[in-house]
Amino acid sequence: MTDRTSYERSLERSRAAASRPDRPDTFTMAGHEWDLLGDVFAPPYSATTETAMEVLGLTGEGPPLLPAGGSFLEVGSGTGIIAVMAALRGAGRVVATDINTYAVENTRRNAVRHRVEDRLTAVHSDLFAALDRGDRFDCVYWHSNFVLAPDEYRYRTDHERAYVDPGYRAHQRYLVEAPLRVTDGGAALLQFSDRGDLDRLTDLATTHGRVLKVLDRRAFLEGAETLEHILLEIRPSSV
Ligand SMILES: C[S@@+](CC[C@H](N)C(=O)[O-])C[C@H]1O[C@@H](n2cnc3c(N)ncnc32)[C@H](O)[C@@H]1O
């Protein structure tokens, strides 16, 4: 494990972001203002969310990856900023899930703030567990907690769920389930990073009959550190 991929450093980042005395109740990003609740991943403290929106074409620089009028499932919506931007940029139906109840409430608030609650539903769910069995989407997306923690690590706060995944158990389920949730011609996407263990993820994908295709890689700065965001498409290996 390198310093970059260290789960302990990621947990330190989580603690710092959750407890900063100057943590705001609202923030501005992508030209809009957003509510930020406690214990929810804070987009202002890392360039990852803004980069994720750029990659998806939601910030106005480049065409959106989502088909106009199509359906979008965002797993792990946090404040809801990506899900709301997808609705504002023309998605016809958006479902946003999160395992953190504060994130679900945060997503609902931002949907109301931006008047997209008629086409955005926020659901408390462990990945896809609370969704109807047959529900399918044109795009399924997770900007994940891509840092690998030891299998036996137990979360101390909801906030930590945004940062690390013990044993990549949630990633393993996502690799299996996300491609089953897309419409014909749809895409199952994972926003990953070089803070994650791409070799381990690729092994998991192979073991479970999935292949990963890199759709986009881009570097961004976080403080003095240059990081890389990696957008992956997950497909069944037989296709
Ligand atoms: C890196 S944060 C991204 C938040 C938001 N999408 C953004 O870009 O600002 C990852 C999110 O995934 C959520 N998450 C972690 N494990 C999950 C699971 N098993 N099911 C649903 N959401 C999960 C976390 O609570 C967190 O909100």
Coordinates of C-alpha atoms and ligand atoms in Angstrom, one line a residue:
M1 CA 0.0 0.0 0.0
T2 CA 1.4 3.4 -0.9
D3 CA 0.8 6.7 0.8
R4 CA -1.6 7.6 -2.0
T5 CA -3.7 4.4 -1.5
S6 CA -3.5 4.3 2.3
Y7 CA -6.9 3.7 3.9
E8 CA -5.7 5.3 7.1
R9 CA -4.9 8.6 5.3
S10 CA -8.4 8.5 3.7
L11 CA -9.9 8.0 7.1
E12 CA -7.9 11.0 8.3
R13 CA -9.3 13.0 5.4
S14 CA -12.8 11.9 6.3
R15 CA -12.4 13.0 10.0
A16 CA -10.9 16.3 8.9
A17 CA -13.7 17.0 6.4
A18 CA -16.5 16.0 8.9
S19 CA -15.2 18.1 11.8
R20 CA -13.8 21.3 10.3
P21 CA -15.0 24.2 12.3
D22 CA -15.5 26.2 9.1
R23 CA -17.6 23.5 7.4
P24 CA -20.4 25.4 5.7
D25 CA -24.2 24.6 5.6
T26 CA -24.2 25.6 1.9
F27 CA -21.7 25.8 -0.9
T28 CA -21.5 26.9 -4.5
M29 CA -20.4 24.6 -7.3
A30 CA -21.2 24.3 -11.0
G31 CA -22.8 27.8 -10.9
H32 CA -25.4 26.8 -8.3
E33 CA -25.8 26.8 -4.5
W34 CA -26.2 23.6 -2.6
D35 CA -27.2 22.5 1.0
L36 CA -24.6 20.5 2.9
L37 CA -25.7 18.5 5.9
G38 CA -23.4 17.1 8.6
D39 CA -21.9 13.6 8.1
V40 CA -22.4 13.9 4.3
F41 CA -19.5 13.9 1.8
A42 CA -18.5 17.5 1.3
P43 CA -17.8 18.4 -2.4
P44 CA -16.0 21.7 -1.5
Y45 CA -13.1 19.8 0.2
S46 CA -12.0 17.7 -2.7
A47 CA -12.0 18.2 -6.5
T48 CA -13.4 14.7 -7.0
T49 CA -17.1 15.6 -7.3
E50 CA -16.5 18.5 -9.7
T51 CA -14.2 16.4 -11.8
A52 CA -16.9 13.6 -11.8
M53 CA -19.4 16.1 -13.1
E54 CA -17.0 17.3 -15.8
V55 CA -16.4 13.7 -16.9
L56 CA -20.2 13.1 -17.1
G57 CA -20.5 16.3 -19.1
L58 CA -22.8 17.9 -16.5
T59 CA -20.9 21.2 -16.1
G60 CA -21.5 22.4 -19.6
E61 CA -18.0 21.6 -21.0
G62 CA -18.7 18.9 -23.5
P63 CA -21.8 16.8 -24.3
P64 CA -23.5 15.0 -21.4
L65 CA -22.8 11.3 -21.3
L66 CA -26.5 10.7 -20.4
P67 CA -29.0 10.5 -23.3
A68 CA -31.4 13.4 -23.3
G69 CA -34.6 12.4 -21.6
G70 CA -33.1 9.2 -20.4
S71 CA -33.1 7.6 -17.0
F72 CA -30.2 7.9 -14.6
L73 CA -29.5 6.0 -11.4
E74 CA -26.9 7.5 -9.1
V75 CA -25.7 5.2 -6.4
G76 CA -24.1 7.1 -3.4
S77 CA -25.5 10.5 -4.2
G78 CA -24.2 12.3 -1.1
T79 CA -25.4 15.9 -1.3
G80 CA -27.3 15.0 -4.5
I81 CA -25.3 17.5 -6.6
I82 CA -24.6 15.0 -9.4
A83 CA -28.1 13.6 -9.5
V84 CA -29.7 17.1 -9.4
M85 CA -27.3 18.4 -12.2
A86 CA -28.3 15.3 -14.3
A87 CA -32.0 16.3 -13.9
L88 CA -31.2 20.0 -14.7
R89 CA -29.3 18.9 -17.8
G90 CA -32.2 16.9 -19.3
A91 CA -32.4 13.5 -17.7
G92 CA -36.0 12.4 -17.8
R93 CA -36.0 10.3 -14.6
V94 CA -33.4 10.3 -11.9
V95 CA -33.2 7.9 -8.9
A96 CA -30.5 8.6 -6.2
T97 CA -29.6 6.1 -3.6
D98 CA -27.3 6.3 -0.6
I99 CA -26.7 4.1 2.4
N100 CA -26.3 7.2 4.6
T101 CA -29.7 8.5 5.7
Y102 CA -28.3 12.1 6.0
A103 CA -27.2 11.9 2.4
V104 CA -30.7 10.8 1.3
E105 CA -32.2 13.8 3.2
N106 CA -29.5 16.1 1.7
T107 CA -30.3 14.9 -1.8
R108 CA -34.0 15.5 -1.2
R109 CA -33.3 19.0 0.0
N110 CA -31.2 19.9 -3.0
A111 CA -33.8 18.4 -5.4
V112 CA -36.4 20.7 -3.9
R113 CA -34.0 23.7 -3.9
H114 CA -33.5 23.2 -7.6
R115 CA -37.1 22.3 -8.3
V116 CA -36.4 18.8 -9.9
E117 CA -38.3 16.8 -7.2
D118 CA -40.9 15.9 -9.8
R119 CA -38.3 13.8 -11.7
L120 CA -35.8 12.9 -8.9
T121 CA -36.4 10.3 -6.2
A122 CA -34.0 9.9 -3.3
V123 CA -34.0 6.4 -1.8
H124 CA -32.2 5.0 1.3
S125 CA -30.6 1.9 0.0
D126 CA -27.5 -0.3 0.2
L127 CA -26.6 -0.1 -3.5
F128 CA -29.6 -1.5 -5.3
A129 CA -31.3 -3.3 -2.4
A130 CA -34.3 -1.0 -2.0
L131 CA -35.1 -0.6 -5.7
D132 CA -37.8 -2.6 -7.5
R133 CA -36.3 -5.8 -8.9
G134 CA -37.1 -5.0 -12.5
D135 CA -36.1 -1.3 -12.5
R136 CA -33.6 -0.5 -15.3
F137 CA -31.8 2.7 -16.2
D138 CA -30.0 4.1 -19.3
C139 CA -27.1 5.0 -17.1
V140 CA -26.1 3.6 -13.7
Y141 CA -23.3 5.5 -12.0
W142 CA -21.4 5.4 -8.7
H143 CA -18.7 7.9 -7.7
S144 CA -17.5 5.4 -5.1
N145 CA -15.6 5.1 -1.9
F146 CA -12.7 3.7 -4.0
V147 CA -10.1 3.3 -1.3
L148 CA -9.6 -0.3 -0.2
A149 CA -9.7 -0.8 3.6
P150 CA -8.9 -4.1 5.3
D151 CA -11.8 -6.6 5.2
E152 CA -12.2 -6.5 9.0
Y153 CA -12.5 -2.7 9.2
R154 CA -15.7 -1.5 10.8
Y155 CA -17.1 2.0 10.0
R156 CA -17.1 4.4 13.0
T157 CA -19.3 7.1 11.3
D158 CA -21.6 7.3 8.3
H159 CA -19.2 9.9 6.9
E160 CA -16.4 7.2 6.5
R161 CA -18.7 5.3 4.1
A162 CA -17.8 7.9 1.5
Y163 CA -14.1 7.2 1.8
V164 CA -13.2 3.6 2.1
D165 CA -14.7 0.2 1.3
P166 CA -13.6 -2.7 3.6
G167 CA -12.5 -5.7 1.5
Y168 CA -14.1 -4.0 -1.6
R169 CA -17.3 -5.9 -0.6
A170 CA -19.5 -3.1 -1.9
H171 CA -17.5 -2.8 -5.1
Q172 CA -17.8 -6.5 -5.7
R173 CA -21.6 -6.3 -5.4
Y174 CA -21.6 -3.3 -7.6
L175 CA -19.6 -5.0 -10.3
V176 CA -22.0 -7.9 -10.3
E177 CA -25.3 -6.0 -10.0
A178 CA -24.8 -2.7 -11.9
P179 CA -24.7 -4.3 -15.4
L180 CA -28.0 -6.1 -14.5
R181 CA -29.6 -2.7 -13.9
V182 CA -29.1 -1.1 -17.3
T183 CA -31.5 -1.0 -20.2
D184 CA -30.4 -2.5 -23.6
G185 CA -27.7 -0.1 -24.9
G186 CA -27.4 1.4 -21.4
A187 CA -24.1 1.9 -19.5
A188 CA -23.0 0.8 -16.0
L189 CA -20.3 3.2 -14.9
L190 CA -17.9 3.5 -11.9
Q191 CA -16.0 6.6 -11.1
F192 CA -12.8 5.3 -9.6
S193 CA -9.4 6.9 -8.8
D194 CA -5.7 6.1 -8.5
R195 CA -6.3 6.2 -4.7
G196 CA -8.1 2.9 -5.4
D197 CA -6.6 -0.5 -6.2
L198 CA -7.4 -0.9 -9.9
D199 CA -5.5 -4.3 -10.1
R200 CA -7.6 -5.7 -7.3
L201 CA -10.8 -4.3 -8.8
T202 CA -9.9 -5.8 -12.2
D203 CA -9.3 -9.2 -10.6
L204 CA -12.7 -9.0 -8.9
A205 CA -14.3 -8.1 -12.2
T206 CA -12.7 -11.1 -13.9
T207 CA -13.7 -13.5 -11.1
H208 CA -17.3 -12.3 -11.4
G209 CA -17.6 -12.4 -15.2
R210 CA -17.2 -8.7 -15.8
V211 CA -14.8 -6.7 -17.9
L212 CA -13.7 -3.1 -17.2
K213 CA -13.2 -0.5 -19.9
V214 CA -11.5 2.8 -19.2
L215 CA -13.7 5.5 -20.7
D216 CA -11.8 8.5 -19.3
R217 CA -8.8 9.3 -17.2
R218 CA -8.0 12.8 -16.1
A219 CA -5.6 14.4 -13.6
F220 CA -6.7 17.0 -11.0
L221 CA -5.1 18.7 -8.1
E222 CA -6.0 18.2 -4.5
G223 CA -3.8 20.5 -2.4
A224 CA -0.3 19.7 -3.5
E225 CA -1.2 16.2 -4.7
T226 CA -2.0 15.3 -8.3
L227 CA -4.6 12.6 -8.5
E228 CA -6.2 10.8 -11.4
H229 CA -9.9 10.1 -11.9
I230 CA -10.7 7.0 -13.9
L231 CA -14.2 6.5 -15.4
L232 CA -14.8 2.8 -15.9
E233 CA -17.6 1.0 -17.8
I234 CA -18.5 -2.4 -16.4
R235 CA -19.8 -5.0 -18.9
P236 CA -20.6 -8.7 -18.7
S237 CA -17.5 -10.6 -20.1
S238 CA -19.7 -12.5 -22.6
V239 CA -20.8 -9.3 -24.4
Ligands
LIG1 C1 -17.3 9.6 -2.7 S1 -18.9 9.8 -2.1 C2 -19.7 10.5 -3.5 C3 -20.9 11.4 -3.0 C4 -21.5 12.3 -4.2 N1 -21.9 11.4 -5.3 C5 -20.5 13.2 -4.7 O1 -19.9 13.0 -5.8 O2 -20.2 14.3 -4.1 C6 -19.5 8.1 -2.1 C7 -21.0 8.0 -1.6 O3 -21.3 6.6 -1.7 C8 -22.1 6.3 -0.5 N2 -22.1 4.8 -0.3 C9 -21.1 4.1 0.2 N3 -21.4 2.8 0.3 C10 -22.7 2.7 -0.2 C11 -23.6 1.6 -0.4 N4 -23.3 0.3 -0.1 N5 -24.8 1.9 -1.0 C12 -25.1 3.2 -1.3 N6 -24.3 4.2 -1.1 C13 -23.1 4.0 -0.6 C14 -21.5 7.1 0.6 O4 -22.4 7.2 1.7 C15 -21.2 8.4 -0.2 O5 -22.3 9.3 -0.1

